[in-house]
CSV table of C-alpha atoms and ligand atoms in Angstrom, one decimal:
chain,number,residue,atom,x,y,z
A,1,UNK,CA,1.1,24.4,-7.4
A,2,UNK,CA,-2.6,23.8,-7.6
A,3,UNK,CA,-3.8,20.8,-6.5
A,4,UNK,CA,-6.9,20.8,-7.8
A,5,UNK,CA,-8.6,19.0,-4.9
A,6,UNK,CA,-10.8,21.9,-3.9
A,7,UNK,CA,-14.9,20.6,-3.7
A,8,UNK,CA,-14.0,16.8,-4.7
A,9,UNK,CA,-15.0,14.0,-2.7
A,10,UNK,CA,-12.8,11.9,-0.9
A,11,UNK,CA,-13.4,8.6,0.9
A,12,UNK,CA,-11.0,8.0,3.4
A,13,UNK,CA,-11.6,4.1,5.5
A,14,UNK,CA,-9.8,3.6,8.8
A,15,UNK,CA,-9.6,7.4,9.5
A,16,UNK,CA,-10.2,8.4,13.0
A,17,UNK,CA,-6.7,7.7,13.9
A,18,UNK,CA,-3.2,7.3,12.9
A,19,UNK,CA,-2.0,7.9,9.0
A,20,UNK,CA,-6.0,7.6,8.0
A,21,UNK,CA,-6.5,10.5,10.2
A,22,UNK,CA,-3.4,12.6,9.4
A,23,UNK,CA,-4.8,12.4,4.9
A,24,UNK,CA,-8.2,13.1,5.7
A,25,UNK,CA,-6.7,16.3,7.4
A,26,UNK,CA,-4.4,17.0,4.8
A,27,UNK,CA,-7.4,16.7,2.2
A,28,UNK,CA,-9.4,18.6,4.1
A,29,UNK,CA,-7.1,21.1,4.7
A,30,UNK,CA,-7.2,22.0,0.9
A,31,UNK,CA,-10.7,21.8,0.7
A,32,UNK,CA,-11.8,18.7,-0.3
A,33,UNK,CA,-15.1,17.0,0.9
A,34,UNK,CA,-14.7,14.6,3.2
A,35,UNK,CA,-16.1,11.0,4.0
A,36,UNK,CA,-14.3,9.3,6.8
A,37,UNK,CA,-14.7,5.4,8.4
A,38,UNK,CA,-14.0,4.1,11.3
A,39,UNK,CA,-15.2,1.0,12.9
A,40,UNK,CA,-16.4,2.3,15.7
A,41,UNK,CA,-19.2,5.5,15.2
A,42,UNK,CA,-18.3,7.9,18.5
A,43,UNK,CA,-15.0,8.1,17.0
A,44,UNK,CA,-15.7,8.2,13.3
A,45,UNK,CA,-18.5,11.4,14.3
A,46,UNK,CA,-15.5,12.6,16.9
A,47,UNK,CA,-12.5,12.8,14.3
A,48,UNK,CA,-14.9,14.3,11.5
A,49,UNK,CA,-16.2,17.3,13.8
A,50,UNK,CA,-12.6,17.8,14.7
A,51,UNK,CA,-11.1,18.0,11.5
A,52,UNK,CA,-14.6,20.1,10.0
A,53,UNK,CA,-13.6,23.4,13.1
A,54,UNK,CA,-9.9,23.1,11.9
A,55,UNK,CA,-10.4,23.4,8.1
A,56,UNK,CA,-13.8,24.9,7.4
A,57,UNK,CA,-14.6,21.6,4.7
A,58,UNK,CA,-17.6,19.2,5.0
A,59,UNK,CA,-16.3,16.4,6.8
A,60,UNK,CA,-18.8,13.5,8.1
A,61,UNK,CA,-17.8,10.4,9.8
A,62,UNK,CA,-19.7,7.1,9.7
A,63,UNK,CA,-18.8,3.6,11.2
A,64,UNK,CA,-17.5,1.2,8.4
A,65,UNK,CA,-15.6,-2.0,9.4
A,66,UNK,CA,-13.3,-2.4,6.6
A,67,UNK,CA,-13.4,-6.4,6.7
A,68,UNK,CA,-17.2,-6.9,6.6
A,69,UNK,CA,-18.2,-6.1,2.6
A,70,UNK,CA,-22.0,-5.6,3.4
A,71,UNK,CA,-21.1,-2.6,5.4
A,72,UNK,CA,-18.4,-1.2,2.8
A,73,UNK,CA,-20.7,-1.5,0.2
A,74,UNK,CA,-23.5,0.5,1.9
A,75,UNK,CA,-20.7,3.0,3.4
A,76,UNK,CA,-19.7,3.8,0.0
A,77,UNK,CA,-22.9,3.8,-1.4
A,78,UNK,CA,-24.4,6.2,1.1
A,79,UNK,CA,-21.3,8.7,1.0
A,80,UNK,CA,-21.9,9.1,-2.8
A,81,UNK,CA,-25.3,10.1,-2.4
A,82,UNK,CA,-24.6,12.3,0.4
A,83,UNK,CA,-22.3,13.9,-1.7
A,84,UNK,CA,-23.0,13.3,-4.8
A,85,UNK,CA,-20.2,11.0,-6.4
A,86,UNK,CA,-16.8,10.1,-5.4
A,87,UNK,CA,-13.3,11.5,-6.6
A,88,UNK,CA,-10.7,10.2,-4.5
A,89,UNK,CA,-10.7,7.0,-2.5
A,90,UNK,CA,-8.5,6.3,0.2
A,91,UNK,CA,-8.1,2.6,1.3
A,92,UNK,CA,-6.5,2.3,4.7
A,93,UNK,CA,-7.2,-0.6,7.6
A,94,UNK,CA,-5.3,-1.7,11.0
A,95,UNK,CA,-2.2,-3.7,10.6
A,96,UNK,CA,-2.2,-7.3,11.1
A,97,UNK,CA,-0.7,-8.5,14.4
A,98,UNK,CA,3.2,-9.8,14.1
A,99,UNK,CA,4.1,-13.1,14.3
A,100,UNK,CA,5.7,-15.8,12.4
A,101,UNK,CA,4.4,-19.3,10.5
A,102,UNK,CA,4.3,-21.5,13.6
A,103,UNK,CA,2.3,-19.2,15.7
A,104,UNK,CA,-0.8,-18.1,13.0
A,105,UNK,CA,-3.7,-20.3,12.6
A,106,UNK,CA,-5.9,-20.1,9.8
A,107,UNK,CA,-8.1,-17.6,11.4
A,108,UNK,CA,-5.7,-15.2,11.5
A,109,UNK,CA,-4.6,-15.5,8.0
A,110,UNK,CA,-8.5,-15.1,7.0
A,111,UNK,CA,-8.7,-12.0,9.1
A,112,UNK,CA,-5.8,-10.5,7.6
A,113,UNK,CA,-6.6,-11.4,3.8
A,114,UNK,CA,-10.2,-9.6,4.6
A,115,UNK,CA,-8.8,-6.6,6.5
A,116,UNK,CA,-5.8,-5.7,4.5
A,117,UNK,CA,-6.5,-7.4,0.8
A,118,UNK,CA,-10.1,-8.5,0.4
A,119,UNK,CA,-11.1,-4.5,1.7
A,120,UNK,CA,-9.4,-3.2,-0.8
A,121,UNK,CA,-10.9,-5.4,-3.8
A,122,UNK,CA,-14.1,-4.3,-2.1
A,123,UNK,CA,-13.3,-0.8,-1.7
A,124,UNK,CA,-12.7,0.2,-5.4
A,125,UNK,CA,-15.4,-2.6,-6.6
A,126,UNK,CA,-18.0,-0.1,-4.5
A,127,UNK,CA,-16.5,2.8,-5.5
A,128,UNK,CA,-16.0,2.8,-9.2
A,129,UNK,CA,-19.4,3.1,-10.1
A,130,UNK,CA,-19.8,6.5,-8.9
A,131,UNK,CA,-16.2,7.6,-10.2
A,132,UNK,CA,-15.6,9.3,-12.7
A,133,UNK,CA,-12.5,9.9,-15.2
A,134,UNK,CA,-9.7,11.7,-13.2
A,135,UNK,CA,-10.5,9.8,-10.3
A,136,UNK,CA,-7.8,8.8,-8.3
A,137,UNK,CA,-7.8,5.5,-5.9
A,138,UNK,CA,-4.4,5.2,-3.4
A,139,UNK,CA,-4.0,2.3,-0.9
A,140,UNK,CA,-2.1,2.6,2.6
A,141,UNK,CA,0.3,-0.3,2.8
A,142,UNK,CA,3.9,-0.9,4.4
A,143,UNK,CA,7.4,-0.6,3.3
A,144,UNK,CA,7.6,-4.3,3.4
A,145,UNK,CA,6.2,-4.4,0.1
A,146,UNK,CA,9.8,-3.9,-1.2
A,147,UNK,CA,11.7,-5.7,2.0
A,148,UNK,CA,9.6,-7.8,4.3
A,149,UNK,CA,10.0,-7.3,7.9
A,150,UNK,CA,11.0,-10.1,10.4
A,151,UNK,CA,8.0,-11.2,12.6
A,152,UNK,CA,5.5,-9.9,10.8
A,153,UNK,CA,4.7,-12.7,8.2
A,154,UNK,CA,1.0,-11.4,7.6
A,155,UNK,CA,2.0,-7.8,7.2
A,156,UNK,CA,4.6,-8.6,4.5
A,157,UNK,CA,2.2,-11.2,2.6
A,158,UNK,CA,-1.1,-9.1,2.5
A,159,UNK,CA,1.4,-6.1,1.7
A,160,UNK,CA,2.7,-8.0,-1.5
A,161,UNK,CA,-1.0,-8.7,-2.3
A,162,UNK,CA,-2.1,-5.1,-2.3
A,163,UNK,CA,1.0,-3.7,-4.3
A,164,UNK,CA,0.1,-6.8,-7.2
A,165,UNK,CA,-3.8,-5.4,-6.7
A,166,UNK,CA,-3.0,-2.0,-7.8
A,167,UNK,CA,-0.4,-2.5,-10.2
A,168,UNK,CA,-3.5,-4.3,-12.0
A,169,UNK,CA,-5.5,-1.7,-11.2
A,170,UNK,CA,-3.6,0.8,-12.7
A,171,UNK,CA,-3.7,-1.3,-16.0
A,172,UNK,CA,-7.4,-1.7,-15.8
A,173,UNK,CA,-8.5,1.6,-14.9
A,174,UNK,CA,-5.8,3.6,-16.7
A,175,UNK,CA,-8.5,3.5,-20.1
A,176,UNK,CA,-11.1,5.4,-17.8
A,177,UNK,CA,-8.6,8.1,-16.7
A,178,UNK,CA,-8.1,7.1,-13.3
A,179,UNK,CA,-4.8,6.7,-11.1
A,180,UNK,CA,-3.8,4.0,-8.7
A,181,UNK,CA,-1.2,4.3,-6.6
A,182,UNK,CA,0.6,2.3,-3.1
A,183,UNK,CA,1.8,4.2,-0.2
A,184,UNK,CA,4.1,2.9,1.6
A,185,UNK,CA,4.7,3.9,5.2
A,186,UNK,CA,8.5,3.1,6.9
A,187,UNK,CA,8.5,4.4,10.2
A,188,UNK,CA,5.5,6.8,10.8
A,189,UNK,CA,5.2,8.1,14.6
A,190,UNK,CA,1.5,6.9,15.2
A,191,UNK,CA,0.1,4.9,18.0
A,192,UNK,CA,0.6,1.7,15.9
A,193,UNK,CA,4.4,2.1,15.9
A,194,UNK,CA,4.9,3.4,19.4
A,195,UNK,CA,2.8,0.2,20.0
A,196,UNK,CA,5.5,-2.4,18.1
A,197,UNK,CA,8.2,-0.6,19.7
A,198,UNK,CA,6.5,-0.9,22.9
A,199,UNK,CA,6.0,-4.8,22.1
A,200,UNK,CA,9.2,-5.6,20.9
A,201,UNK,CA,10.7,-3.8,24.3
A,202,UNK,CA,8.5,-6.2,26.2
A,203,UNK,CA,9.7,-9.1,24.4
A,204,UNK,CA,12.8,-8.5,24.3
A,205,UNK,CA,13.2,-7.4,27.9
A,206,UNK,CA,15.0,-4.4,27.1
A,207,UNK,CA,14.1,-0.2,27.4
A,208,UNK,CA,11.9,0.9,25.0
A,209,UNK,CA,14.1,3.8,24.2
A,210,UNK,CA,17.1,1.2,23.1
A,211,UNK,CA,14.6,-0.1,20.7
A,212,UNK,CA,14.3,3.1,19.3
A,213,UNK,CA,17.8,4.1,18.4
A,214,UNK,CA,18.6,0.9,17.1
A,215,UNK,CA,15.4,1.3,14.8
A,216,UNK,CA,16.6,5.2,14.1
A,217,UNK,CA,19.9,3.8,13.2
A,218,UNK,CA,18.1,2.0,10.1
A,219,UNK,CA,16.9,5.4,9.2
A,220,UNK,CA,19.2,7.6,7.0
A,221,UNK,CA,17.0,10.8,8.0
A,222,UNK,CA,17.5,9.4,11.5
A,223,UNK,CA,14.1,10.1,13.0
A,224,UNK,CA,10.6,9.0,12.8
A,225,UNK,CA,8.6,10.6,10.1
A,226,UNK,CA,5.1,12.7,11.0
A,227,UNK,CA,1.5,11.7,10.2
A,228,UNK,CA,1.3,14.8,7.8
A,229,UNK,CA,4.9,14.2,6.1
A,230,UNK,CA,3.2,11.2,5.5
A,231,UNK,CA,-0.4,12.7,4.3
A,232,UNK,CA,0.9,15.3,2.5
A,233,UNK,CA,3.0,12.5,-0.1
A,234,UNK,CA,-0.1,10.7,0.2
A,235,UNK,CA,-2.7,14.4,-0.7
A,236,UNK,CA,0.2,14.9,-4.2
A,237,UNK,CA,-0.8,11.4,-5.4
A,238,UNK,CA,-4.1,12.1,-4.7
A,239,UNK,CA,-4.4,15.7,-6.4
A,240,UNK,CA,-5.2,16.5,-10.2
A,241,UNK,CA,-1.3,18.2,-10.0
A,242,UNK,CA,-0.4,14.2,-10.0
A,243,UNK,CA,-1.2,13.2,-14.0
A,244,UNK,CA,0.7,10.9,-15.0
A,245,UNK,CA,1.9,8.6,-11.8
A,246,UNK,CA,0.1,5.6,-11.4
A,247,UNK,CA,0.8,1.9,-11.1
A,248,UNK,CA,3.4,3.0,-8.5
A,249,UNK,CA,3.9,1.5,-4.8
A,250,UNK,CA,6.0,4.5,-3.2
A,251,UNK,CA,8.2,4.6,0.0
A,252,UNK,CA,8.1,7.5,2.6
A,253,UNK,CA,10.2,6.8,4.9
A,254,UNK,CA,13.1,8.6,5.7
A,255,UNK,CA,15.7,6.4,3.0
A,256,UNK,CA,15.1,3.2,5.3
A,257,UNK,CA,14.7,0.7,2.5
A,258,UNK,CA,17.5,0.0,0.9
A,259,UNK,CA,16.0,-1.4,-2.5
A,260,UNK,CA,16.9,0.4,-5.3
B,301,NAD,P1,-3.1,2.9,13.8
B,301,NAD,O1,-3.2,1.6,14.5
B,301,NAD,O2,-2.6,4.2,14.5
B,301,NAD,O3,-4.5,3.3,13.1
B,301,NAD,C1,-5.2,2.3,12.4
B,301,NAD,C2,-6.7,2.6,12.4
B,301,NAD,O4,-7.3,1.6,11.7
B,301,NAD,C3,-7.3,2.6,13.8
B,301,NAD,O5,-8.1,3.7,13.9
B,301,NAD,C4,-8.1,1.3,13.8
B,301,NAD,O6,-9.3,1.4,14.7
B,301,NAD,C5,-8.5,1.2,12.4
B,301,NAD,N1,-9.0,-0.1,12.0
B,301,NAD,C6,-8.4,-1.3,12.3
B,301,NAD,N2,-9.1,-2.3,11.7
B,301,NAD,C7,-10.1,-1.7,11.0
B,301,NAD,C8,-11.2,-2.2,10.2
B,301,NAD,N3,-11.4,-3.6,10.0
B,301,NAD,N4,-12.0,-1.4,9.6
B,301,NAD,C9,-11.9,0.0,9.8
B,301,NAD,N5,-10.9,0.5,10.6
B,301,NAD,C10,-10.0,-0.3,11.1
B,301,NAD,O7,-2.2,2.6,12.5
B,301,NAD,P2,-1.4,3.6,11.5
B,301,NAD,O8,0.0,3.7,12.0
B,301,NAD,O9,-2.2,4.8,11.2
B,301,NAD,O10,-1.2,2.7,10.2
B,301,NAD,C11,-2.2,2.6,9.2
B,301,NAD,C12,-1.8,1.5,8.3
B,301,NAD,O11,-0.5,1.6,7.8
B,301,NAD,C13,-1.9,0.1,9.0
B,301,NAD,O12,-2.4,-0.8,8.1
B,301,NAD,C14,-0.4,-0.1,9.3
B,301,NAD,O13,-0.1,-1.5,9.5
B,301,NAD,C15,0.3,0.5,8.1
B,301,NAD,N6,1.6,0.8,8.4
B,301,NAD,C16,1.9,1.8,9.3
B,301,NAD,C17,3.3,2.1,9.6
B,301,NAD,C18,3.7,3.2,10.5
B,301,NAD,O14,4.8,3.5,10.6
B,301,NAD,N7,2.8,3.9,11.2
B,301,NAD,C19,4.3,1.4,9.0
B,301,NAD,C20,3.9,0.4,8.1
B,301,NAD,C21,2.6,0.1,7.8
């Protein structure tokens, strides 16, 4: 199948680590031009030169908090003129930290709405004046878009905020020929989710590695998926092969949700 993503432009935000890092790969790995963010600029210059030696493609890497819309705007502005317009924008930020209602104040709510909703809003707003038709704009969310999960009240709320976001989006920008999609990670083995294991073990007071089976139990694939199982769902939705998908917030992860 041709993917068609050879020499096109792709934004990629939060991507010197984790499921950020694993798409900018993938999309580099089939040639596509890439701009990656990361808040912090050693990093963001690190994972670019890295993934430029393994695939040969134009990769730069430029610091770009996600939550602070002065620097979006001028990180999307100066990756179009670098490269000349944008094709593909990937929108992807840290998760919120867990907790429940009695233990978030409003500052943690704010910082939440602006790092996993309000960047996205700001993201596309940037973008889509130097998109053109067949563009294609995917968001990095959570499974919990379809079935909350306990403790992690912010997660599930900004997640439902997102998925409502670009179901609109994909209404909006349908017209102009451009595709809008949700991807929804379950259980992705990154440092994020080695982390909430690793919390939940603490909390809990019991091994890490009891954690894990009960988690893998939830799991009809019984394991963990891979970063690139992930990125390479994530590189389909993002590829001229995908026409005529949009609107839709997708699950990878292993059969876990149980929503039909
Ligand atoms: P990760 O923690 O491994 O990587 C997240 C990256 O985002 C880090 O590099 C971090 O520095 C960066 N980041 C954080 N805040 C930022 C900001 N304001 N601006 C720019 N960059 C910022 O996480 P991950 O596992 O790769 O997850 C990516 C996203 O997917 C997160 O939002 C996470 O909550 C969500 N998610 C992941 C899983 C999973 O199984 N891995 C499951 C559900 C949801």
């Amino acid at each position: 199948m041709d993917l068609g993503i050879r020499g096109q432009v792709a934004l990629v935000t939060a991507g010197s680590r984790g499921l950020g890092r694993a798409v900018a790969l993938e999309l580099a790995r089939e040639g596509a031009r890439v701009a990656l963010a990361s808040r912090n600029r050693e990093n963001a210059e690190g994972s670019a030169a890295e993934i430029a030696a393994a695939t040969g493609s134009e990769v730069v890497g430029w610091r770009c908090d996600v939550s602070q819309g002065e620097e979006v705007r001028e990180w999307v502005d100066r990756a179009a003129e670098h490269f000349h317009g944008v094709d593909l924008l990937v929108c992807n930020a840290g998760g919120p930290p867990g907790g429940i209602l009695d233990t978030l104040d409003d500052d943690a709510w704010q910082k939440a709405f602006e790092t996993n909703l309000l960047s996205v809003v700001r993201l596309v707003r940037a973008t889509l004046p130097h998109m053109k038709s067949g563009g294609r704009i995917l968001t990095i969310a959570s499974s919990s878009v379809k079935q909350p999960i306990p403790g992690l009240i912010l997660s599930n709320t900004m997640r439902a905020g997102v998925a409502g976001l670009m179901k609109t989006l994909s209404e909006e920008l349908g017209p102009r020929g451009i595709l809008v999609n949700t991807l929804c990670p379950g259980r992705i083995a990154t440092d994020r989710l080695k982390e909430l294991d690793r919390q939940k073990a603490e909390r809990e007071r019991r091994p890490e590695a009891v954690i894990q089976k009960e988690s893998l139990r939830e799991i009809p694939l019984g394991r963990y998926g891979e970063p690139a199982e992930f990125a390479r769902t994530a590189v389909f939705l993002l590829s001229q092969a995908n026409t005529y998908v949009t609107g839709t917030s997708l699950m990878v992860d292993g059969g876990m949700v149980k929503a039909l």
